[in-house]
Each structure stands twice: as structure tokens, then as C-alpha cells.
Amino acid sequence: MRLTDTEWQLMNCLWEKHPATARGIAGRLPPEIKWAYTTIRTLLARLVDKGAVREYKEGNTSLYEPILTRENARKSALKTLVNQAFDGAYGPLMHFLVNDPNLTPQQRQALEEALKEQPEKRGGKENGGDNQ
Amino acid sequence: MRLTDTEWQLMNCLWEKHPATARGIAGRLPPEIKWAYTTIRTLLARLVDKGAVREYKEGNTSLYEPILTRENARKSALKTLVNQAFDGAYGPLMHFLVNDPNLTPQQRQALEEALKEQPEKRGGKENGGDNQ
DNA sequence: TGACTCTTACTACGATTGTAGTAAACTATG
DNA sequence: CATAGTTTACTACAATCGTAGTAAGAGTCA
């Protein structure tokens, strides 16, 4: 399951607190984001369509709840990144992270040790369907 | 500089070998990708527009060369991922990677040690303009 | 030089994404 | 109940993305 930029924003709010109303989500968005109420509704509807979010009614009002877990969304995003930018293997990503000049030499050392046996591919399914 | 899926494909070919013709790139794409020659040209033109690639002529034929470095593209992609999915901090990403069940216990141990002092934010510019 | 083949330049077109607007239905309140 | 604010349902629309097609010019070879 790929999420777009705006979908990540909403999902982050939903993972933080759910179920939530559109209005509630609006309140929990980072302050620099000022979306129209209907924008949020549109994006939520798309997430429902994709199966990432469940919608149900309480009286007249829609409540939303994540179906996709944060864990699975992260896995999936990482897998995409690794495929696009790191030859499809986690090793190169790790190496790239390890070469971050902000790491202290000790940190780098320890990480490099750990990487010596880092398996190249992460096994398992991207998203096992059971993402509750 | 954000790259789309297809743009990553082309850039990966270009980083591998450049300068390159559109035809040459076609030959270096992974075998499961079968794009029309004109598709590749269109995508390259968009990359040139974005300033990720330089195009110059040899006789009648266009040669392409990356301007954006792989390093910078990776940095940028990682920053996007971290912002979307890991609260904008590298620490949580590292933790997520460390909790990969495919790591051996020793690897996990070493990584966790290293992470104890992992700074949350990576400093420096996303893309310093000097991406030659 | 005529017939092919390759390359270029330009255009196209549906799907997705970001960002709403409007009208109608619902709800709460004086 | 009349009015005002809230929520819904539906529609819109430009930009970007994936994926080409076509026509015309250039190079190549018999």
C-alpha cells in the first residue's frame, strides 16, 4: 500500500488517535497545514477507497479508523525506497545511513560491525493482508 | 529534488553509465521494463526540465548525463521518507531498521548500542546545489 | 538516388494527486 | 418552529505521471 504525501499526514493523525472525525483530524494536523474541511473529507474518502481506513457512522457523523497499521505502512515505504534508490537491498541503505557524517566514530564503528552479516534482503511479505 | 518511480529507473541507468543515449538506456533497463523508445525520451525530457539531467547533442543524437548525484537523490529520498513516516527524525528510522526480525540478535545488539546516542536530526542541506 | 531505419520534435490522453466548492440534509437553540 | 452552523454527497479542476503515437528530418546502404 503506497501512501501519498497528504495521505501520510492524515494517517499520522489517525494513528495518533482513533477513531476520529474529520474535524478532529483537522485539529491534530501540524499547524502549518491549513486544509479546507472538505479537502480532508476528500482525502479520507480516498483512503477509505484504498482500504487503508474504515469509516463508520455515529448518528450523522463519520468516524474514521486506520486499517493499515503504521508498521505496515512503514515497511512498505521502506521497501519502495530500497527498491528505487538502494538496489533493492537493505544492506546499501544501512551503509548509506552508517556513512552519515553526523554519526560519531564510535557509532559508525558499531554499526559497521553489525552490518558485516546484514542479510541483503528483508524477508516476509510487504503487507500480509492482516494489517489490523 | 523528488524523483518519481520511472525517473528513478532512468537515473539508475544513467548513474551506472554516462553519458548515454536513449537507446543505450533502454538497453540497460531491467528486463521486465519494456518502454517504448519515445516513452524514454519523454521521461528524459522531463528530467532535463527538472534539472536532474543534462542533454547535449553529438551530431543529431542526444546524449544524457546526470546532474543530480545518486548521493543527493538518496539523501533527498531518505529525508522525505523520514518526514512522512518517521516523525522527521532519523532515530525512529534506525530503530525501525533495528527491529527488523531478520537481524540476528548480535546484529541487533550492536545496532542498539550504536543508537543510544544517535542524534535525532541529520544536519546539513538536503541538496547543496553542488550536486555534480 | 530511393528505400529503410533511427532520431527528433511535438502532441496526446487517461489516472492520480492536491486542493477545494456547492447544495442539500441535519442539528441545535433561541 | 425559524435560523444558523455542521456534515454529507457530489462535483470540479489544474498539475503531474505513466505511457505512448505521429510526422518529419537525418543517416545509411544497395
PDB file of C-alpha atoms (C1' of nucleotides) in Angstrom:
ATOM      1  CA  MET A   1       0.000   0.000   0.000  1.00  0.00           C
ATOM      2  CA  ARG A   2       1.552   3.245  -1.176  1.00  0.00           C
ATOM      3  CA  LEU A   3       0.530   6.460   0.533  1.00  0.00           C
ATOM      4  CA  THR A   4       0.839   9.911  -0.964  1.00  0.00           C
ATOM      5  CA  ASP A   5       2.206  12.893   0.939  1.00  0.00           C
ATOM      6  CA  THR A   6      -1.202  14.083   2.032  1.00  0.00           C
ATOM      7  CA  GLU A   7      -2.276  10.585   2.924  1.00  0.00           C
ATOM      8  CA  TRP A   8       0.675  10.249   5.261  1.00  0.00           C
ATOM      9  CA  GLN A   9      -0.410  13.406   7.017  1.00  0.00           C
ATOM     10  CA  LEU A  10      -3.861  12.038   7.651  1.00  0.00           C
ATOM     11  CA  MET A  11      -2.700   8.593   8.593  1.00  0.00           C
ATOM     12  CA  ASN A  12      -0.247  10.039  11.064  1.00  0.00           C
ATOM     13  CA  CYS A  13      -3.131  11.858  12.736  1.00  0.00           C
ATOM     14  CA  LEU A  14      -5.264   8.752  12.711  1.00  0.00           C
ATOM     15  CA  TRP A  15      -2.587   6.551  14.184  1.00  0.00           C
ATOM     16  CA  GLU A  16      -2.114   9.094  16.910  1.00  0.00           C
ATOM     17  CA  LYS A  17      -5.765   8.973  17.912  1.00  0.00           C
ATOM     18  CA  HIS A  18      -8.672   6.981  16.591  1.00  0.00           C
ATOM     19  CA  PRO A  19     -11.467   6.735  15.860  1.00  0.00           C
ATOM     20  CA  ALA A  20     -11.527  10.358  14.824  1.00  0.00           C
ATOM     21  CA  THR A  21     -13.838  12.698  12.997  1.00  0.00           C
ATOM     22  CA  ALA A  22     -12.688  14.789  10.068  1.00  0.00           C
ATOM     23  CA  ARG A  23     -12.936  17.804  12.322  1.00  0.00           C
ATOM     24  CA  GLY A  24     -10.832  16.098  14.973  1.00  0.00           C
ATOM     25  CA  ILE A  25      -8.172  15.234  12.442  1.00  0.00           C
ATOM     26  CA  ALA A  26      -8.141  18.826  11.251  1.00  0.00           C
ATOM     27  CA  GLY A  27      -7.294  19.811  14.786  1.00  0.00           C
ATOM     28  CA  ARG A  28      -4.417  17.399  15.007  1.00  0.00           C
ATOM     29  CA  LEU A  29      -2.723  18.296  11.734  1.00  0.00           C
ATOM     30  CA  PRO A  30       0.537  20.188  12.047  1.00  0.00           C
ATOM     31  CA  PRO A  31      -0.250  23.883  12.330  1.00  0.00           C
ATOM     32  CA  GLU A  32       1.338  24.814   9.013  1.00  0.00           C
ATOM     33  CA  ILE A  33      -1.221  22.668   7.220  1.00  0.00           C
ATOM     34  CA  LYS A  34      -4.442  24.527   6.656  1.00  0.00           C
ATOM     35  CA  TRP A  35      -6.745  22.393   4.603  1.00  0.00           C
ATOM     36  CA  ALA A  36     -10.377  23.075   3.955  1.00  0.00           C
ATOM     37  CA  TYR A  37     -12.646  20.723   5.804  1.00  0.00           C
ATOM     38  CA  THR A  38     -13.795  19.285   2.504  1.00  0.00           C
ATOM     39  CA  THR A  39     -10.240  18.632   1.458  1.00  0.00           C
ATOM     40  CA  ILE A  40      -9.807  16.435   4.478  1.00  0.00           C
ATOM     41  CA  ARG A  41     -13.036  14.645   3.669  1.00  0.00           C
ATOM     42  CA  THR A  42     -11.939  14.050   0.104  1.00  0.00           C
ATOM     43  CA  LEU A  43      -8.614  12.631   1.192  1.00  0.00           C
ATOM     44  CA  LEU A  44     -10.257  10.445   3.804  1.00  0.00           C
ATOM     45  CA  ALA A  45     -12.689   9.136   1.215  1.00  0.00           C
ATOM     46  CA  ARG A  46      -9.747   8.176  -0.977  1.00  0.00           C
ATOM     47  CA  LEU A  47      -8.120   6.381   1.917  1.00  0.00           C
ATOM     48  CA  VAL A  48     -11.342   4.501   2.545  1.00  0.00           C
ATOM     49  CA  ASP A  49     -11.457   3.540  -1.128  1.00  0.00           C
ATOM     50  CA  LYS A  50      -7.929   2.222  -0.922  1.00  0.00           C
ATOM     51  CA  GLY A  51      -8.788   0.197   2.125  1.00  0.00           C
ATOM     52  CA  ALA A  52      -6.358   1.996   4.394  1.00  0.00           C
ATOM     53  CA  VAL A  53      -9.080   3.436   6.582  1.00  0.00           C
ATOM     54  CA  ARG A  54     -12.505   2.291   7.737  1.00  0.00           C
ATOM     55  CA  GLU A  55     -15.385   4.723   8.008  1.00  0.00           C
ATOM     56  CA  TYR A  56     -18.485   4.273  10.092  1.00  0.00           C
ATOM     57  CA  LYS A  57     -21.295   6.497  11.204  1.00  0.00           C
ATOM     58  CA  GLU A  58     -22.201   7.693  14.614  1.00  0.00           C
ATOM     59  CA  GLY A  59     -25.515   9.386  14.065  1.00  0.00           C
ATOM     60  CA  ASN A  60     -24.951  11.594  11.099  1.00  0.00           C
ATOM     61  CA  THR A  61     -21.237  11.921  11.581  1.00  0.00           C
ATOM     62  CA  SER A  62     -18.444   9.850  10.061  1.00  0.00           C
ATOM     63  CA  LEU A  63     -15.802   8.343  12.265  1.00  0.00           C
ATOM     64  CA  TYR A  64     -12.557   7.087  10.791  1.00  0.00           C
ATOM     65  CA  GLU A  65     -10.189   4.415  11.940  1.00  0.00           C
ATOM     66  CA  PRO A  66      -6.989   3.139  10.388  1.00  0.00           C
ATOM     67  CA  ILE A  67      -6.990  -0.317   8.890  1.00  0.00           C
ATOM     68  CA  LEU A  68      -3.446  -0.115   7.601  1.00  0.00           C
ATOM     69  CA  THR A  69      -1.041  -0.153  10.517  1.00  0.00           C
ATOM     70  CA  ARG A  70       1.780   2.300  10.878  1.00  0.00           C
ATOM     71  CA  GLU A  71       4.160  -0.627  10.972  1.00  0.00           C
ATOM     72  CA  ASN A  72       2.964  -1.941   7.643  1.00  0.00           C
ATOM     73  CA  ALA A  73       2.924   1.477   6.061  1.00  0.00           C
ATOM     74  CA  ARG A  74       6.494   1.998   7.160  1.00  0.00           C
ATOM     75  CA  LYS A  75       7.584  -1.379   5.879  1.00  0.00           C
ATOM     76  CA  SER A  76       6.015  -0.692   2.585  1.00  0.00           C
ATOM     77  CA  ALA A  77       7.541   2.766   2.256  1.00  0.00           C
ATOM     78  CA  LEU A  78      10.946   1.424   3.148  1.00  0.00           C
ATOM     79  CA  LYS A  79      10.653  -1.335   0.636  1.00  0.00           C
ATOM     80  CA  THR A  80       9.762   1.152  -2.056  1.00  0.00           C
ATOM     81  CA  LEU A  81      12.692   3.350  -1.141  1.00  0.00           C
ATOM     82  CA  VAL A  82      15.081   0.460  -1.086  1.00  0.00           C
ATOM     83  CA  ASN A  83      13.885  -0.732  -4.456  1.00  0.00           C
ATOM     84  CA  GLN A  84      14.103   2.662  -6.050  1.00  0.00           C
ATOM     85  CA  ALA A  85      17.250   4.004  -4.557  1.00  0.00           C
ATOM     86  CA  PHE A  86      19.254   1.205  -2.968  1.00  0.00           C
ATOM     87  CA  ASP A  87      19.359  -1.597  -5.493  1.00  0.00           C
ATOM     88  CA  GLY A  88      16.556  -3.415  -3.759  1.00  0.00           C
ATOM     89  CA  ALA A  89      18.693  -4.402  -0.795  1.00  0.00           C
ATOM     90  CA  TYR A  90      18.736  -3.217   2.785  1.00  0.00           C
ATOM     91  CA  GLY A  91      22.475  -3.519   3.060  1.00  0.00           C
ATOM     92  CA  PRO A  92      23.222  -0.481   0.888  1.00  0.00           C
ATOM     93  CA  LEU A  93      20.642   1.529   2.786  1.00  0.00           C
ATOM     94  CA  MET A  94      22.276   0.611   6.046  1.00  0.00           C
ATOM     95  CA  HIS A  95      25.628   1.546   4.633  1.00  0.00           C
ATOM     96  CA  PHE A  96      24.307   4.853   3.495  1.00  0.00           C
ATOM     97  CA  LEU A  97      22.920   5.544   6.933  1.00  0.00           C
ATOM     98  CA  VAL A  98      26.160   4.459   8.513  1.00  0.00           C
ATOM     99  CA  ASN A  99      28.096   6.868   6.375  1.00  0.00           C
ATOM    100  CA  ASP A 100      26.091   9.758   7.714  1.00  0.00           C
ATOM    101  CA  PRO A 101      28.740  12.267   8.783  1.00  0.00           C
ATOM    102  CA  ASN A 102      26.665  13.097  11.836  1.00  0.00           C
ATOM    103  CA  LEU A 103      27.418   9.782  13.428  1.00  0.00           C
ATOM    104  CA  THR A 104      30.177   9.721  15.978  1.00  0.00           C
ATOM    105  CA  PRO A 105      33.080   7.456  15.106  1.00  0.00           C
ATOM    106  CA  GLN A 106      32.042   5.024  17.811  1.00  0.00           C
ATOM    107  CA  GLN A 107      28.531   4.811  16.464  1.00  0.00           C
ATOM    108  CA  ARG A 108      29.834   4.272  12.991  1.00  0.00           C
ATOM    109  CA  GLN A 109      32.139   1.572  14.165  1.00  0.00           C
ATOM    110  CA  ALA A 110      29.450  -0.343  15.990  1.00  0.00           C
ATOM    111  CA  LEU A 111      27.061  -0.087  13.083  1.00  0.00           C
ATOM    112  CA  GLU A 112      29.626  -1.265  10.625  1.00  0.00           C
ATOM    113  CA  GLU A 113      30.365  -4.269  12.749  1.00  0.00           C
ATOM    114  CA  ALA A 114      26.707  -5.115  12.837  1.00  0.00           C
ATOM    115  CA  LEU A 115      26.442  -4.757   9.103  1.00  0.00           C
ATOM    116  CA  LYS A 116      29.077  -7.330   8.299  1.00  0.00           C
ATOM    117  CA  GLU A 117      26.443 -10.022   8.348  1.00  0.00           C
ATOM    118  CA  GLN A 118      23.446  -7.954   7.427  1.00  0.00           C
ATOM    119  CA  PRO A 119      21.312 -10.015   5.071  1.00  0.00           C
ATOM    120  CA  GLU A 120      20.702  -8.187   1.836  1.00  0.00           C
ATOM    121  CA  LYS A 121      17.010  -8.823   1.575  1.00  0.00           C
ATOM    122  CA  ARG A 122      14.392  -8.449   4.206  1.00  0.00           C
ATOM    123  CA  GLY A 123      12.127 -11.445   4.058  1.00  0.00           C
ATOM    124  CA  GLY A 124       8.426 -11.744   4.595  1.00  0.00           C
ATOM    125  CA  LYS A 125       5.523 -10.117   2.971  1.00  0.00           C
ATOM    126  CA  GLU A 126       5.298  -6.396   2.462  1.00  0.00           C
ATOM    127  CA  ASN A 127       1.832  -6.356   3.840  1.00  0.00           C
ATOM    128  CA  GLY A 128       0.324  -9.581   4.883  1.00  0.00           C
ATOM    129  CA  GLY A 129      -3.262  -8.593   4.432  1.00  0.00           C
ATOM    130  CA  ASP A 130      -3.741  -8.859   8.163  1.00  0.00           C
ATOM    131  CA  ASN A 131      -2.811  -5.347   8.985  1.00  0.00           C
ATOM    132  CA  GLN A 132      -5.095  -4.837  11.940  1.00  0.00           C
TER     133      GLN A 132
ATOM    134  CA  MET B   1      14.692  17.037  -5.787  1.00  0.00           C
ATOM    135  CA  ARG B   2      11.961  14.393  -5.769  1.00  0.00           C
ATOM    136  CA  LEU B   3      12.097  11.640  -8.359  1.00  0.00           C
ATOM    137  CA  THR B   4       9.145   9.563  -9.466  1.00  0.00           C
ATOM    138  CA  ASP B   5       9.275   5.795  -9.884  1.00  0.00           C
ATOM    139  CA  THR B   6      10.068   5.961 -13.567  1.00  0.00           C
ATOM    140  CA  GLU B   7      12.614   8.700 -13.029  1.00  0.00           C
ATOM    141  CA  TRP B   8      14.475   6.520 -10.556  1.00  0.00           C
ATOM    142  CA  GLN B   9      14.666   3.818 -13.183  1.00  0.00           C
ATOM    143  CA  LEU B  10      16.263   6.146 -15.679  1.00  0.00           C
ATOM    144  CA  MET B  11      18.560   7.795 -13.198  1.00  0.00           C
ATOM    145  CA  ASN B  12      19.778   4.417 -12.008  1.00  0.00           C
ATOM    146  CA  CYS B  13      20.745   3.603 -15.587  1.00  0.00           C
ATOM    147  CA  LEU B  14      22.407   6.955 -16.041  1.00  0.00           C
ATOM    148  CA  TRP B  15      24.416   6.699 -12.868  1.00  0.00           C
ATOM    149  CA  GLU B  16      25.571   3.300 -13.951  1.00  0.00           C
ATOM    150  CA  LYS B  17      26.928   4.602 -17.233  1.00  0.00           C
ATOM    151  CA  HIS B  18      27.011   8.060 -18.722  1.00  0.00           C
ATOM    152  CA  PRO B  19      26.826   9.870 -20.977  1.00  0.00           C
ATOM    153  CA  ALA B  20      24.228   7.639 -22.554  1.00  0.00           C
ATOM    154  CA  THR B  21      21.807   7.751 -25.431  1.00  0.00           C
ATOM    155  CA  ALA B  22      18.144   6.980 -25.005  1.00  0.00           C
ATOM    156  CA  ARG B  23      18.758   3.757 -26.881  1.00  0.00           C
ATOM    157  CA  GLY B  24      21.610   2.887 -24.580  1.00  0.00           C
ATOM    158  CA  ILE B  25      19.488   3.481 -21.526  1.00  0.00           C
ATOM    159  CA  ALA B  26      16.780   1.286 -22.979  1.00  0.00           C
ATOM    160  CA  GLY B  27      19.335  -1.472 -23.140  1.00  0.00           C
ATOM    161  CA  ARG B  28      20.305  -1.063 -19.529  1.00  0.00           C
ATOM    162  CA  LEU B  29      16.817  -1.014 -18.046  1.00  0.00           C
ATOM    163  CA  PRO B  30      15.835  -4.084 -16.065  1.00  0.00           C
ATOM    164  CA  PRO B  31      14.466  -6.654 -18.477  1.00  0.00           C
ATOM    165  CA  GLU B  32      10.925  -6.568 -17.106  1.00  0.00           C
ATOM    166  CA  ILE B  33      10.635  -2.930 -18.131  1.00  0.00           C
ATOM    167  CA  LYS B  34       9.639  -2.587 -21.752  1.00  0.00           C
ATOM    168  CA  TRP B  35       9.102   1.033 -22.560  1.00  0.00           C
ATOM    169  CA  ALA B  36       8.639   2.471 -25.989  1.00  0.00           C
ATOM    170  CA  TYR B  37      11.630   4.441 -27.140  1.00  0.00           C
ATOM    171  CA  THR B  38       9.523   7.598 -27.094  1.00  0.00           C
ATOM    172  CA  THR B  39       8.495   6.928 -23.520  1.00  0.00           C
ATOM    173  CA  ILE B  40      12.119   7.002 -22.511  1.00  0.00           C
ATOM    174  CA  ARG B  41      12.609  10.228 -24.439  1.00  0.00           C
ATOM    175  CA  THR B  42       9.632  11.813 -22.760  1.00  0.00           C
ATOM    176  CA  LEU B  43      10.868  10.851 -19.313  1.00  0.00           C
ATOM    177  CA  LEU B  44      14.361  12.072 -20.104  1.00  0.00           C
ATOM    178  CA  ALA B  45      12.970  15.367 -21.318  1.00  0.00           C
ATOM    179  CA  ARG B  46      11.167  15.762 -18.006  1.00  0.00           C
ATOM    180  CA  LEU B  47      14.358  15.037 -16.123  1.00  0.00           C
ATOM    181  CA  VAL B  48      16.144  17.653 -18.178  1.00  0.00           C
ATOM    182  CA  ASP B  49      13.359  20.122 -17.381  1.00  0.00           C
ATOM    183  CA  LYS B  50      13.745  19.414 -13.697  1.00  0.00           C
ATOM    184  CA  GLY B  51      17.469  19.948 -13.918  1.00  0.00           C
ATOM    185  CA  ALA B  52      18.341  16.414 -12.863  1.00  0.00           C
ATOM    186  CA  VAL B  53      19.921  15.571 -16.208  1.00  0.00           C
ATOM    187  CA  ARG B  54      21.860  17.478 -18.837  1.00  0.00           C
ATOM    188  CA  GLU B  55      21.311  16.835 -22.525  1.00  0.00           C
ATOM    189  CA  TYR B  56      23.704  17.641 -25.324  1.00  0.00           C
ATOM    190  CA  LYS B  57      23.976  16.709 -28.944  1.00  0.00           C
ATOM    191  CA  GLU B  58      26.510  14.638 -30.714  1.00  0.00           C
ATOM    192  CA  GLY B  59      25.637  15.107 -34.351  1.00  0.00           C
ATOM    193  CA  ASN B  60      21.931  14.542 -34.487  1.00  0.00           C
ATOM    194  CA  THR B  61      21.765  12.381 -31.401  1.00  0.00           C
ATOM    195  CA  SER B  62      21.079  13.386 -27.819  1.00  0.00           C
ATOM    196  CA  LEU B  63      23.421  12.319 -25.076  1.00  0.00           C
ATOM    197  CA  TYR B  64      22.324  12.450 -21.462  1.00  0.00           C
ATOM    198  CA  GLU B  65      24.301  12.869 -18.304  1.00  0.00           C
ATOM    199  CA  PRO B  66      23.170  13.066 -14.700  1.00  0.00           C
ATOM    200  CA  ILE B  67      23.438  16.389 -12.920  1.00  0.00           C
ATOM    201  CA  LEU B  68      21.817  15.187  -9.734  1.00  0.00           C
ATOM    202  CA  THR B  69      24.113  12.768  -7.960  1.00  0.00           C
ATOM    203  CA  ARG B  70      22.966   9.442  -6.654  1.00  0.00           C
ATOM    204  CA  GLU B  71      24.130  10.517  -3.233  1.00  0.00           C
ATOM    205  CA  ASN B  72      21.940  13.608  -3.255  1.00  0.00           C
ATOM    206  CA  ALA B  73      18.985  11.766  -4.678  1.00  0.00           C
ATOM    207  CA  ARG B  74      19.296   9.230  -1.898  1.00  0.00           C
ATOM    208  CA  LYS B  75      19.598  11.871   0.771  1.00  0.00           C
ATOM    209  CA  SER B  76      16.564  13.582  -0.515  1.00  0.00           C
ATOM    210  CA  ALA B  77      14.516  10.414  -0.725  1.00  0.00           C
ATOM    211  CA  LEU B  78      15.507   9.446   2.779  1.00  0.00           C
ATOM    212  CA  LYS B  79      14.588  12.827   4.114  1.00  0.00           C
ATOM    213  CA  THR B  80      11.182  12.587   2.508  1.00  0.00           C
ATOM    214  CA  LEU B  81      10.625   9.152   3.955  1.00  0.00           C
ATOM    215  CA  VAL B  82      11.737  10.209   7.385  1.00  0.00           C
ATOM    216  CA  ASN B  83       9.456  13.212   7.315  1.00  0.00           C
ATOM    217  CA  GLN B  84       6.460  11.272   6.151  1.00  0.00           C
ATOM    218  CA  ALA B  85       6.795   8.100   8.108  1.00  0.00           C
ATOM    219  CA  PHE B  86       9.254   8.567  10.953  1.00  0.00           C
ATOM    220  CA  ASP B  87       8.316  11.812  12.650  1.00  0.00           C
ATOM    221  CA  GLY B  88      11.021  13.681  10.802  1.00  0.00           C
ATOM    222  CA  ALA B  89      13.821  12.081  12.771  1.00  0.00           C
ATOM    223  CA  TYR B  90      16.422   9.509  11.805  1.00  0.00           C
ATOM    224  CA  GLY B  91      16.368   7.882  15.223  1.00  0.00           C
ATOM    225  CA  PRO B  92      12.959   6.235  14.758  1.00  0.00           C
ATOM    226  CA  LEU B  93      14.014   5.038  11.316  1.00  0.00           C
ATOM    227  CA  MET B  94      17.107   3.466  12.763  1.00  0.00           C
ATOM    228  CA  HIS B  95      15.023   1.854  15.452  1.00  0.00           C
ATOM    229  CA  PHE B  96      12.648   0.501  12.920  1.00  0.00           C
ATOM    230  CA  LEU B  97      15.508  -0.982  10.967  1.00  0.00           C
ATOM    231  CA  VAL B  98      16.971  -2.408  14.139  1.00  0.00           C
ATOM    232  CA  ASN B  99      13.708  -4.102  14.996  1.00  0.00           C
ATOM    233  CA  ASP B 100      13.747  -5.973  11.723  1.00  0.00           C
ATOM    234  CA  PRO B 101      13.159  -9.565  12.747  1.00  0.00           C
ATOM    235  CA  ASN B 102      15.642 -10.670  10.119  1.00  0.00           C
ATOM    236  CA  LEU B 103      18.553  -9.289  12.066  1.00  0.00           C
ATOM    237  CA  THR B 104      20.496 -11.726  14.136  1.00  0.00           C
ATOM    238  CA  PRO B 105      20.490 -10.997  17.863  1.00  0.00           C
ATOM    239  CA  GLN B 106      24.123  -9.949  17.702  1.00  0.00           C
ATOM    240  CA  GLN B 107      23.439  -7.505  14.922  1.00  0.00           C
ATOM    241  CA  ARG B 108      20.520  -6.083  16.795  1.00  0.00           C
ATOM    242  CA  GLN B 109      22.563  -5.722  19.915  1.00  0.00           C
ATOM    243  CA  ALA B 110      25.355  -3.871  18.193  1.00  0.00           C
ATOM    244  CA  LEU B 111      22.987  -1.576  16.386  1.00  0.00           C
ATOM    245  CA  GLU B 112      21.082  -0.789  19.521  1.00  0.00           C
ATOM    246  CA  GLU B 113      24.270   0.124  21.291  1.00  0.00           C
ATOM    247  CA  ALA B 114      25.176   2.448  18.486  1.00  0.00           C
ATOM    248  CA  LEU B 115      21.791   4.053  18.534  1.00  0.00           C
ATOM    249  CA  LYS B 116      21.934   5.070  22.165  1.00  0.00           C
ATOM    250  CA  GLU B 117      23.498   8.337  21.172  1.00  0.00           C
ATOM    251  CA  GLN B 118      22.110   8.636  17.701  1.00  0.00           C
ATOM    252  CA  PRO B 119      21.259  12.289  17.098  1.00  0.00           C
ATOM    253  CA  GLU B 120      17.630  12.683  16.125  1.00  0.00           C
ATOM    254  CA  LYS B 121      18.160  15.011  13.230  1.00  0.00           C
ATOM    255  CA  ARG B 122      20.604  14.780  10.437  1.00  0.00           C
ATOM    256  CA  GLY B 123      22.129  18.149   9.827  1.00  0.00           C
ATOM    257  CA  GLY B 124      23.205  19.736   6.598  1.00  0.00           C
ATOM    258  CA  LYS B 125      21.400  20.648   3.474  1.00  0.00           C
ATOM    259  CA  GLU B 126      19.205  18.248   1.612  1.00  0.00           C
ATOM    260  CA  ASN B 127      20.838  19.178  -1.606  1.00  0.00           C
ATOM    261  CA  GLY B 128      23.551  21.731  -1.530  1.00  0.00           C
ATOM    262  CA  GLY B 129      23.219  22.925  -5.092  1.00  0.00           C
ATOM    263  CA  ASP B 130      26.580  21.412  -5.808  1.00  0.00           C
ATOM    264  CA  ASN B 131      25.347  18.085  -6.933  1.00  0.00           C
ATOM    265  CA  GLN B 132      27.902  17.442  -9.624  1.00  0.00           C
TER     266      GLN B 132
ATOM    267  C1'  DT C   1      19.024   8.342 -55.544  1.00  0.00           C
ATOM    268  C1'  DG C   2      15.417   5.569 -53.496  1.00  0.00           C
ATOM    269  C1'  DA C   3      14.081   2.906 -49.748  1.00  0.00           C
ATOM    270  C1'  DC C   4      14.845   1.921 -44.915  1.00  0.00           C
ATOM    271  C1'  DT C   5      15.761   2.835 -40.382  1.00  0.00           C
ATOM    272  C1'  DC C   6      16.767   5.880 -36.481  1.00  0.00           C
ATOM    273  C1'  DT C   7      16.099  10.136 -34.113  1.00  0.00           C
ATOM    274  C1'  DT C   8      13.760  14.200 -33.053  1.00  0.00           C
ATOM    275  C1'  DA C   9      10.020  17.345 -32.056  1.00  0.00           C
ATOM    276  C1'  DC C  10       5.588  17.659 -30.796  1.00  0.00           C
ATOM    277  C1'  DT C  11       1.264  16.163 -29.215  1.00  0.00           C
ATOM    278  C1'  DA C  12      -1.984  13.132 -26.601  1.00  0.00           C
ATOM    279  C1'  DC C  13      -4.584  11.071 -23.101  1.00  0.00           C
ATOM    280  C1'  DG C  14      -6.266   8.621 -19.070  1.00  0.00           C
ATOM    281  C1'  DA C  15      -5.108   8.093 -13.977  1.00  0.00           C
ATOM    282  C1'  DT C  16      -3.643  10.083  -9.823  1.00  0.00           C
ATOM    283  C1'  DT C  17      -2.902  13.914  -6.666  1.00  0.00           C
ATOM    284  C1'  DG C  18      -3.611  18.239  -4.366  1.00  0.00           C
ATOM    285  C1'  DT C  19      -6.999  21.260  -3.327  1.00  0.00           C
ATOM    286  C1'  DA C  20     -11.310  22.728  -2.998  1.00  0.00           C
ATOM    287  C1'  DG C  21     -16.667  24.478  -3.963  1.00  0.00           C
ATOM    288  C1'  DT C  22     -21.807  23.839  -3.715  1.00  0.00           C
ATOM    289  C1'  DA C  23     -26.163  22.261  -2.482  1.00  0.00           C
ATOM    290  C1'  DA C  24     -28.780  19.627   0.363  1.00  0.00           C
ATOM    291  C1'  DA C  25     -29.606  17.414   4.790  1.00  0.00           C
ATOM    292  C1'  DC C  26     -29.098  17.513   9.748  1.00  0.00           C
ATOM    293  C1'  DT C  27     -28.851  19.537  14.370  1.00  0.00           C
ATOM    294  C1'  DA C  28     -29.024  22.587  17.959  1.00  0.00           C
ATOM    295  C1'  DT C  29     -31.007  26.707  20.004  1.00  0.00           C
ATOM    296  C1'  DG C  30     -33.450  30.972  20.944  1.00  0.00           C
TER     297       DG C  30
ATOM    298  C1'  DC D   1     -40.525  26.486  14.507  1.00  0.00           C
ATOM    299  C1'  DA D   2     -37.073  29.527  12.123  1.00  0.00           C
ATOM    300  C1'  DT D   3     -32.382  30.275  11.597  1.00  0.00           C
ATOM    301  C1'  DA D   4     -27.634  29.328  11.698  1.00  0.00           C
ATOM    302  C1'  DG D   5     -23.953  26.432  11.877  1.00  0.00           C
ATOM    303  C1'  DT D   6     -22.289  21.402  10.831  1.00  0.00           C
ATOM    304  C1'  DT D   7     -21.841  17.445   7.973  1.00  0.00           C
ATOM    305  C1'  DT D   8     -22.552  14.995   3.871  1.00  0.00           C
ATOM    306  C1'  DA D   9     -22.686  13.865  -1.000  1.00  0.00           C
ATOM    307  C1'  DC D  10     -21.247  15.097  -5.178  1.00  0.00           C
ATOM    308  C1'  DT D  11     -18.628  17.549  -8.478  1.00  0.00           C
ATOM    309  C1'  DA D  12     -14.532  20.195 -10.281  1.00  0.00           C
ATOM    310  C1'  DC D  13     -10.225  21.299 -11.979  1.00  0.00           C
ATOM    311  C1'  DA D  14      -5.312  22.120 -12.806  1.00  0.00           C
ATOM    312  C1'  DA D  15      -0.737  19.744 -12.286  1.00  0.00           C
ATOM    313  C1'  DT D  16       1.824  15.712 -12.517  1.00  0.00           C
ATOM    314  C1'  DC D  17       2.717  10.953 -14.011  1.00  0.00           C
ATOM    315  C1'  DG D  18       2.838   6.861 -16.854  1.00  0.00           C
ATOM    316  C1'  DT D  19       2.789   5.646 -21.346  1.00  0.00           C
ATOM    317  C1'  DA D  20       2.831   6.340 -25.830  1.00  0.00           C
ATOM    318  C1'  DG D  21       1.782   7.920 -31.198  1.00  0.00           C
ATOM    319  C1'  DT D  22       2.878  10.600 -35.438  1.00  0.00           C
ATOM    320  C1'  DA D  23       5.162  13.293 -38.762  1.00  0.00           C
ATOM    321  C1'  DA D  24       9.199  14.961 -40.408  1.00  0.00           C
ATOM    322  C1'  DG D  25      14.214  15.135 -40.798  1.00  0.00           C
ATOM    323  C1'  DA D  26      18.882  12.597 -40.931  1.00  0.00           C
ATOM    324  C1'  DG D  27      21.892   8.810 -41.839  1.00  0.00           C
ATOM    325  C1'  DT D  28      22.868   4.515 -44.407  1.00  0.00           C
ATOM    326  C1'  DC D  29      23.247   1.273 -47.871  1.00  0.00           C
ATOM    327  C1'  DA D  30      22.284  -1.045 -52.212  1.00  0.00           C
TER     328       DA D  30
END
